[in-house]
Each structure stands twice: as C-alpha cells, then as structure tokens.
Amino acid sequence: MAEASAQKIELEYSIQEEVPINQPIGNIVQHPVLFNYVQGLATRDLRFSFLAEGNPQASYISINETSGDLKTASRIDRETLCRRQVTCELRVQTAVQADLSSFFMLVLVKIVILDINDNAPAFASNVFSLRIPESEGAGATYLLPTATDPDTGVGNSIIAYNTVETGAPFTLLVSGSSAASFEIRMRLDDSLDREVTPSYQVLVRALDGGEPRLTGTLTVNVEIADVNDNAPVFERRRYSANVSEGNPVDTVVVTVRAADQDVGPNGTVTYVMLPTQDDLDVFSMFAINNVTGEIRTLAPLDKYAGRTYSLSIQAQDSGPTPKADQTYVDISVLDTRNSPPNILLHVLRTAGKTSQVSELAELGRVVAYFSVSDPDPKTSPNSVVTCSTDSDQFELQAMDQNQYKVILSKRLDREQAAYHSVSVTCFDAGSPPLNATANFLVEVQDENDNAPVFDSLFYTADVSEGPVNADNSIILRVHASDNDVGINSQITYKLADRSDNDFGINGEGDLYVSRARGLDREDKVKGPRRELTVMAIDGGNPALTGIATVVVTVRDVNDNPPKFSEPVYYFNVPENSQSGRIVNNLSATDDDADMNAIFYFKMLPSYKHKMPFEVGLDGNIRVSGDLDRERQANYDFQVIVYDLGEPPLTSTVTVHVKVTDVNDNAPVFMFPNDDNYTLHIPHTLGANTVFANIIATDKDEGRNGALVYSLEGGNGSRFFDIVSDSGKVLLTRPLSVSDVGIHVLNVMAHDLGYHNQESTQAVLHIHVFEGNATLAHLEGGIGFRNILVVIILIVVTLVLALIILMTIILIRRVDRQRRLYHAKQEETKADTSVRHFYPCQVQDVESPSGVSDDNDDFKECSKKKKEVSFSLDEDNNINQTPTMTTFSPVVSDKYDPLVEADRDKLK
C-alpha cells in the first residue's frame, strides 16, 4: 500500500490526574480520526511507538506496540506537571507504520489532564499577627494574606472566604470575583479597650468549590496596642513597568514608594512582596528592596518575553502595631525583536469594496475571507498570530492555520443599521505585541420585514351629527410610516371590512363621512361612539399591515324633544293637604346629550292661576292652594317639558289629579231636627215594632260617610232602642196605659272614618197615647189564621205572589239607597177625619195575626206602610185629636237581638 499522506493528525484524549498506573486511556486505532486513514489495513500488521527523544512528557504514558492501547506509566500530578496553567496537556508525537508495507504516518497524541480537587487552599503561613492600637475607630480595615490553591479546575480553586465565630469585633470583607483577584480585609466593628481585652484571635477560612469542599485556615492573632495610628500609603494604587527581555540580571525595573505620616519606628516603612494566586514564579524572577522599594530582576528574562506579571507589594511601618498598605505592580517583559503580521482580505459579493448582505440572511453567512502571515521566524513566539474583530454583528471562524472567514453572528436589521464597518485585527505574540488591521464595509439590503406603524395606535375625533357636504366631510387625517425603503415602504390606507360603513378613507389617510345624510348620534345600534379599524398596507410582497383604532364621537345636535314617560298622568292627593306638599313627580327622557338633554317642567300658563297646584322645574307637582273634595274632587291641567338646546324643543302632557276624601265633615241630622222632633204612637203598639227612622247625612264618602247611630240616654231608653246601622227606632217591650205620655230619646250619630266625627246630639220626643186595646188583642189572637190564609192565597195565585214579592224587594232596595228624607210636618185639626193606624210588625208580611183580610183597619195599615205621613188613633170612636208628625218612610221590621249584637261588635 502506498505511503499515507504526511498531513498533521491530532488524537485527543482526557484523563483525571492521580489515576493509578496502567490506567487505560484509549486505543489510537479506534480513534475516529485515525480510523479514516488505516481502514482497509490489517490492524495486526500496524506498529505503534512514541518519538520520546527529548520529550520528558512521554514518560507519563505508554503505548502497546501492537494494539495501540494507551495507559498511564507513572503518577500524574496536574499541579506538578502544569503549575498554574488553565489547560494541562501531555503531547507526544507517535509513529504509526505497517510491519511489512511502506505505510507510515505521524500522529500527535494529546492527552488533556483534568483537575481534581486534591489540594486544599493554603495560606503562606497558618498564623498572621496584627497589632491594632486601642485608639482605632470602628470601620478600620486590615489587609490579610490570601490563600493559594494549586488546583485550577472549574470550581476547584478558591471561591470564598469566611470567619469562624469567636466573638471578636471584626468582620471579614472580601472583594474580587476570582481566586486571582481576591483581596481580604478585616474590618473593626466596635471600639477597642486594651485594658479590658488585650488581644483577639480570628480564624479565617478559605474555601474552594470542589466536591468535597476543602478549606484552609489562617489564625489571625490581633494584639491591641497604643499609638501608631497611621498606615503607610503608596503613591499609586497600581504601578506599570516594562522591561526588555535582554536586560541583565539585577536591573531595577521600577521603584515603589509609600509614605507614613508617623515618625520614628511607626513611620519607618519596609516593603515586601506578597504571594498571589496568579503566579508564584515571580519570586524567582523579581525581588524588592525592603527599604528602598526598588524592584530588580533576579534572572534572565528572555524565555519570558511577551508575558506580563503582576506583583502584590505590601508597605508596612515599624510601629509596635504595624500598619500596612498594598499596591500592585504590572511588569511586562518586552520582545525586542518583532515584525507585524500581514493580512490579505477578500470581500465577497461586492459592489466596489462593499459586501451586500440581505437583512434576512441566516447566521453563519460568509461575507469575507482573509489569510494572515508573519515574517518573524516560525520558531519565535513573535510569529504566533491571533486574529479578532471588534464587530458585534460578525465573528471570525478559522478555516486552516492562519486562514479565516468572516461570518454573520447576529441577525441584521437594516432599519437599525444600514451599514456595518468591520475591522479585522491580527496580533502576534511579541512583547509588546504588534498588529495589522484590515477594514471593509457591509451594506444591509432591505427586506419587507417591517409593517407600517401609525403615529398613534389610538386616534380620537369629533363630528356633529346631521347632514354633511364636501367642505365638512373630512374628520381627521391618520398617518403611518414604514421603516423599510423603496416599494416596501409605500403605504395605502383602508378601513377594515367590519368597520362602520358610514365612513371612508382616501389614499392620504383622510377619514371622512361617506353618507350625505350624515350621522345620527341617537342611532340605537351604533350609538354616539363609533370605533373604526384603520389599516396601513405597504407595497411589499407579501404585504404587511399596520392597524390603528379611530374613535369618532358624534357630537349632539338638539334634534330630539324631551318625552314624558307616560302619555297621561293620574295622581291622587288627600284633601286639606298643606301647601307645598308633593303630589307626585313627572319624569321625562331626552335622547340628546349635554345641554340638549337637560330639561325642565312647567305648567302651561293658561292653567297657572286656575289650579291649586304648581309644577317645579324638577317635575315635582306641589299643592299651592286649598283642596276640598266636597267642593271639587278632580283637576285636569297640562304640563310642558322643554330642553335647554338651541332652539329648545318641547313636549306636553295632561295631568289628572283626583282629590281623595279626608274625614273632615261631621254627620248632620235631618230627622229629628229643630223643626221636626216628635212621634205619636199608641200604647197598644206591639213589642219589637219599627215605627220610625232616624236620618242623618255626611258629606264625606266611603267609610268617612258611613254612619252609625246610638242612644245617649233619655227617659225613653227603657222602652225604645235604635238599630245602629240603619237608624230604625223600635219598641223594645210592650207599653201599658200607665206609660202614656212623652218619652225623650237622646240620639247620636258618628261616621266610620279613621278619626270618626260625631254629630251634635239630637232629641227625639215620642208621644205615647192611649190606643184601642180590643184591636190589639185581635192582632195577637188571629195571627195564625191569617198566615194560613196568606199561604193558601200564595199557593192559589203563585204568579201574583211572585210579582208582589219582587215589588217588595225592589221597594226595599230603593228605600235603603234613599237615606235622606225631607219631612214636612203639618198639624191638623181635631175635627178632621181621623185615620186609624194598626202597627205592622216585621214578620207580618201578610195580615196581622187575628185580623181578617176584610178588616178595614188592617187594609188601611197595609196600604199605608210606604206612605210618607200618617196619624195614630185608638179606634174610630175616639174623639181626641192627636198631633201628627211627619217622618221618613219606614218598612216595618221585627227587632232581632242576635243581629243587633253582631252590629254592636262591629261598632
């Protein structure tokens, strides 16, 4: 087989430090990179060997000559092998050749040594002493030495400091963010008193971030002393110096100076170099004169050319309680033999010297290619070149050694930056490093990636309702802008399809009313607030759209009169209501707004002085005059409502007010009265016989006008009584001849109103005269016979009896409705014809018991039951002439005690 290409091949492996000897690392034949070259060969014919001559790193690993297995050959301590290096590698050149054929190739085996947390943080000394004067105030700080940790793996180095609680009045202050930059100070938190506490001990711990976590402890012994209250102060907080790689040993590089305001030993300053986390090798390279502050070289620097070292210098006075200050010195070892790199740049897709790239280009898009070379010898560090760019949109990507392509690393946005200036700088490894720079321009080409944006997302406008014309149809102009350019930024305006069809918009963004009849603010569906969606559409493909909202408020015009809530109003108000009392309230609505919707009420002027009412502006109807239902019970008038628009609009409504009754009238007697107060009856009148009606009137209505009668004494109350609801006067027990004479009844009447009104007392005189006893006996003895006769007559003449019965019922109904009887009293002479009266009882609907139908006196009684006036006489042979009294018609009725008892309960 032909000899393999001599192309450089690297095989990378990784192991942790401190693994056992003979720990397998890997097999180089199985490495995918080498496998591509040896596939097809018989692996058993391959032989492997290290080119270990002059390479001490080859002693740490071994390789099996036939299998290619890699193993550890000795203990690997990363901190010994790669002290203070971030990356630790074993690099061994390895020969791969065929046992029989001519196949041969070199591969570089690179083994990365991974750090483990096998070293605890350690202070240069486990004990640190401080002397602090007792006069020191709270807040003073004291610099403490930092710890070092040989481990450099992620998380294995020092990450924090803290203190163990001992009760000492100190707080640990830690500054810096990494192990190399930590600075720890101890702050005094309280005042000191040496006589009370002469010393303190503070335990400071340094913690790494490994697993398990390891710590180192520094014991700080604090001695409280007097005096020395000023610490040395460096002239600078940081010094910088350069030294040539060819300078001889003991060359003064820089001098640091610190001043102490104290005198004597307290002001004598000495200098010392402190160990730092960065590099402990500086103690073999530089030294400081502890008196003068001169920093000198201790060894040749040619192998350190191009590197910079940082020294931590402490200045401490010689007082009994030394105070110290710290500064840093950065020393750069200069490479005195160095040439700058050369850059050959090729800009892709150019227009002149400008690369054109779409703003939608994907990340990784190549915009330029360049190669770099350095004329310095290849063996010199000065020939090692690194390149970078300061652009935040582009980055470099290595292709081969010293060959790069410039690619897009962040999205482009033409609207933010239309051009990008890209600068590529390459530095060599010399000291100071030399560089070369190449520049080119990237033009970002526009894409339609921006939608139009309105000046405002929310517009408002006002327009009056009513007709419009060309002069007043435009409401407002909207405007949108597009950050794109060319056709992508050309905008047209439209209203969304769902928007109000009362409006339109033109190409300039003018929003106008599209209907000649205009807008109606009172439109029940659309209302006074119209919300429109306006679209701005650019000319890109595909087109992008911006949206804004326009709220149009339709201003009111007084085109709607106020309307009453009812077509007619009906109200009630009690009579005798005081002036100012509110009867009720009128209400109205007006579909307009603002002043056009404010309205007031008033009574039409033609009614104003005719009504006992007034109408307020607020619609309240109030009593303004006297109300007497008995004089006038109903009032009708008209009210007008008018708005405050210009011109004002009105509506009219009719109001009916009914004056309701109040019990303000007392009953008045019609009988008896001052002119007519006497009744004449014979002593033969039967018990429970109604012989008269008391009549009174009340101008009120309802219960206020319903009357109840009663007797309020008089010497006739033992013989007579009155039916409370009807006023009927009846004889309660039989009379005798000894009862002949004048009997007086005091009669009262009151209504059934809530506050009842009583009449004045009326006096009724009942004259009992001696009547015909024989006739009275007959009336009591033949009653049963008369009833039989009546029954026979009813059976025989059924039709006639029904007619008579209906007539009687009709007469009774009429009599009950007519309560008022105007009696005319007339006295007749004794020589006039005397008509006989036979009392009629309630149950004597037919003839009285014991009296035949052909008895003239009985017939006369029956005939006179409904007559207005009558005379009482004992018989036809009586010659006396009694005084006759005229009273209201009476339907004779028997007195029923049970009925009267119920009536008394009602009273």
mmCIF file with all atom_site columns, N, CA and C in Angstrom, residues 200 206 558 695 697 767 856-857:
data_model
loop_
_atom_site.group_PDB
_atom_site.id
_atom_site.type_symbol
_atom_site.label_atom_id
_atom_site.label_alt_id
_atom_site.label_comp_id
_atom_site.label_asym_id
_atom_site.label_entity_id
_atom_site.label_seq_id
_atom_site.pdbx_PDB_ins_code
_atom_site.Cartn_x
_atom_site.Cartn_y
_atom_site.Cartn_z
_atom_site.occupancy
_atom_site.B_iso_or_equiv
_atom_site.pdbx_formal_charge
_atom_site.auth_seq_id
_atom_site.auth_comp_id
_atom_site.auth_asym_id
_atom_site.auth_atom_id
_atom_site.pdbx_PDB_model_num
ATOM 1  N N  . TYR A 1 200 ? -7.200   39.522 70.532 1.00 0.00 ? 200 TYR A N  1
ATOM 2  C CA . TYR A 1 200 ? -8.265   38.721 69.931 1.00 0.00 ? 200 TYR A CA 1
ATOM 3  C C  . TYR A 1 200 ? -7.636   37.701 68.996 1.00 0.00 ? 200 TYR A C  1
ATOM 4  N N  . ALA A 1 206 ? -10.424  29.764 54.043 1.00 0.00 ? 206 ALA A N  1
ATOM 5  C CA . ALA A 1 206 ? -10.515  29.852 52.579 1.00 0.00 ? 206 ALA A CA 1
ATOM 6  C C  . ALA A 1 206 ? -11.182  28.575 52.087 1.00 0.00 ? 206 ALA A C  1
ATOM 7  N N  . ASN A 1 558 ? -79.417  69.344 18.862 1.00 0.00 ? 558 ASN A N  1
ATOM 8  C CA . ASN A 1 558 ? -80.715  69.261 19.545 1.00 0.00 ? 558 ASN A CA 1
ATOM 9  C C  . ASN A 1 558 ? -81.812  68.936 18.532 1.00 0.00 ? 558 ASN A C  1
ATOM 10 N N  . ILE A 1 695 ? -132.648 59.857 60.596 1.00 0.00 ? 695 ILE A N  1
ATOM 11 C CA . ILE A 1 695 ? -131.950 60.150 59.338 1.00 0.00 ? 695 ILE A CA 1
ATOM 12 C C  . ILE A 1 695 ? -130.895 61.226 59.583 1.00 0.00 ? 695 ILE A C  1
ATOM 13 N N  . THR A 1 697 ? -126.968 62.784 57.589 1.00 0.00 ? 697 THR A N  1
ATOM 14 C CA . THR A 1 697 ? -126.133 62.775 56.368 1.00 0.00 ? 697 THR A CA 1
ATOM 15 C C  . THR A 1 697 ? -124.700 63.183 56.703 1.00 0.00 ? 697 THR A C  1
ATOM 16 N N  . HIS A 1 767 ? -144.444 60.573 71.689 1.00 0.00 ? 767 HIS A N  1
ATOM 17 C CA . HIS A 1 767 ? -145.702 60.765 72.434 1.00 0.00 ? 767 HIS A CA 1
ATOM 18 C C  . HIS A 1 767 ? -146.497 59.481 72.371 1.00 0.00 ? 767 HIS A C  1
ATOM 19 N N  . ASP A 1 856 ? -161.140 46.556 57.734 1.00 0.00 ? 856 ASP A N  1
ATOM 20 C CA . ASP A 1 856 ? -160.792 47.823 57.067 1.00 0.00 ? 856 ASP A CA 1
ATOM 21 C C  . ASP A 1 856 ? -159.561 48.451 57.669 1.00 0.00 ? 856 ASP A C  1
ATOM 22 N N  . ASP A 1 857 ? -159.485 48.333 59.020 1.00 0.00 ? 857 ASP A N  1
ATOM 23 C CA . ASP A 1 857 ? -158.306 48.956 59.655 1.00 0.00 ? 857 ASP A CA 1
ATOM 24 C C  . ASP A 1 857 ? -157.010 48.288 59.211 1.00 0.00 ? 857 ASP A C  1
#
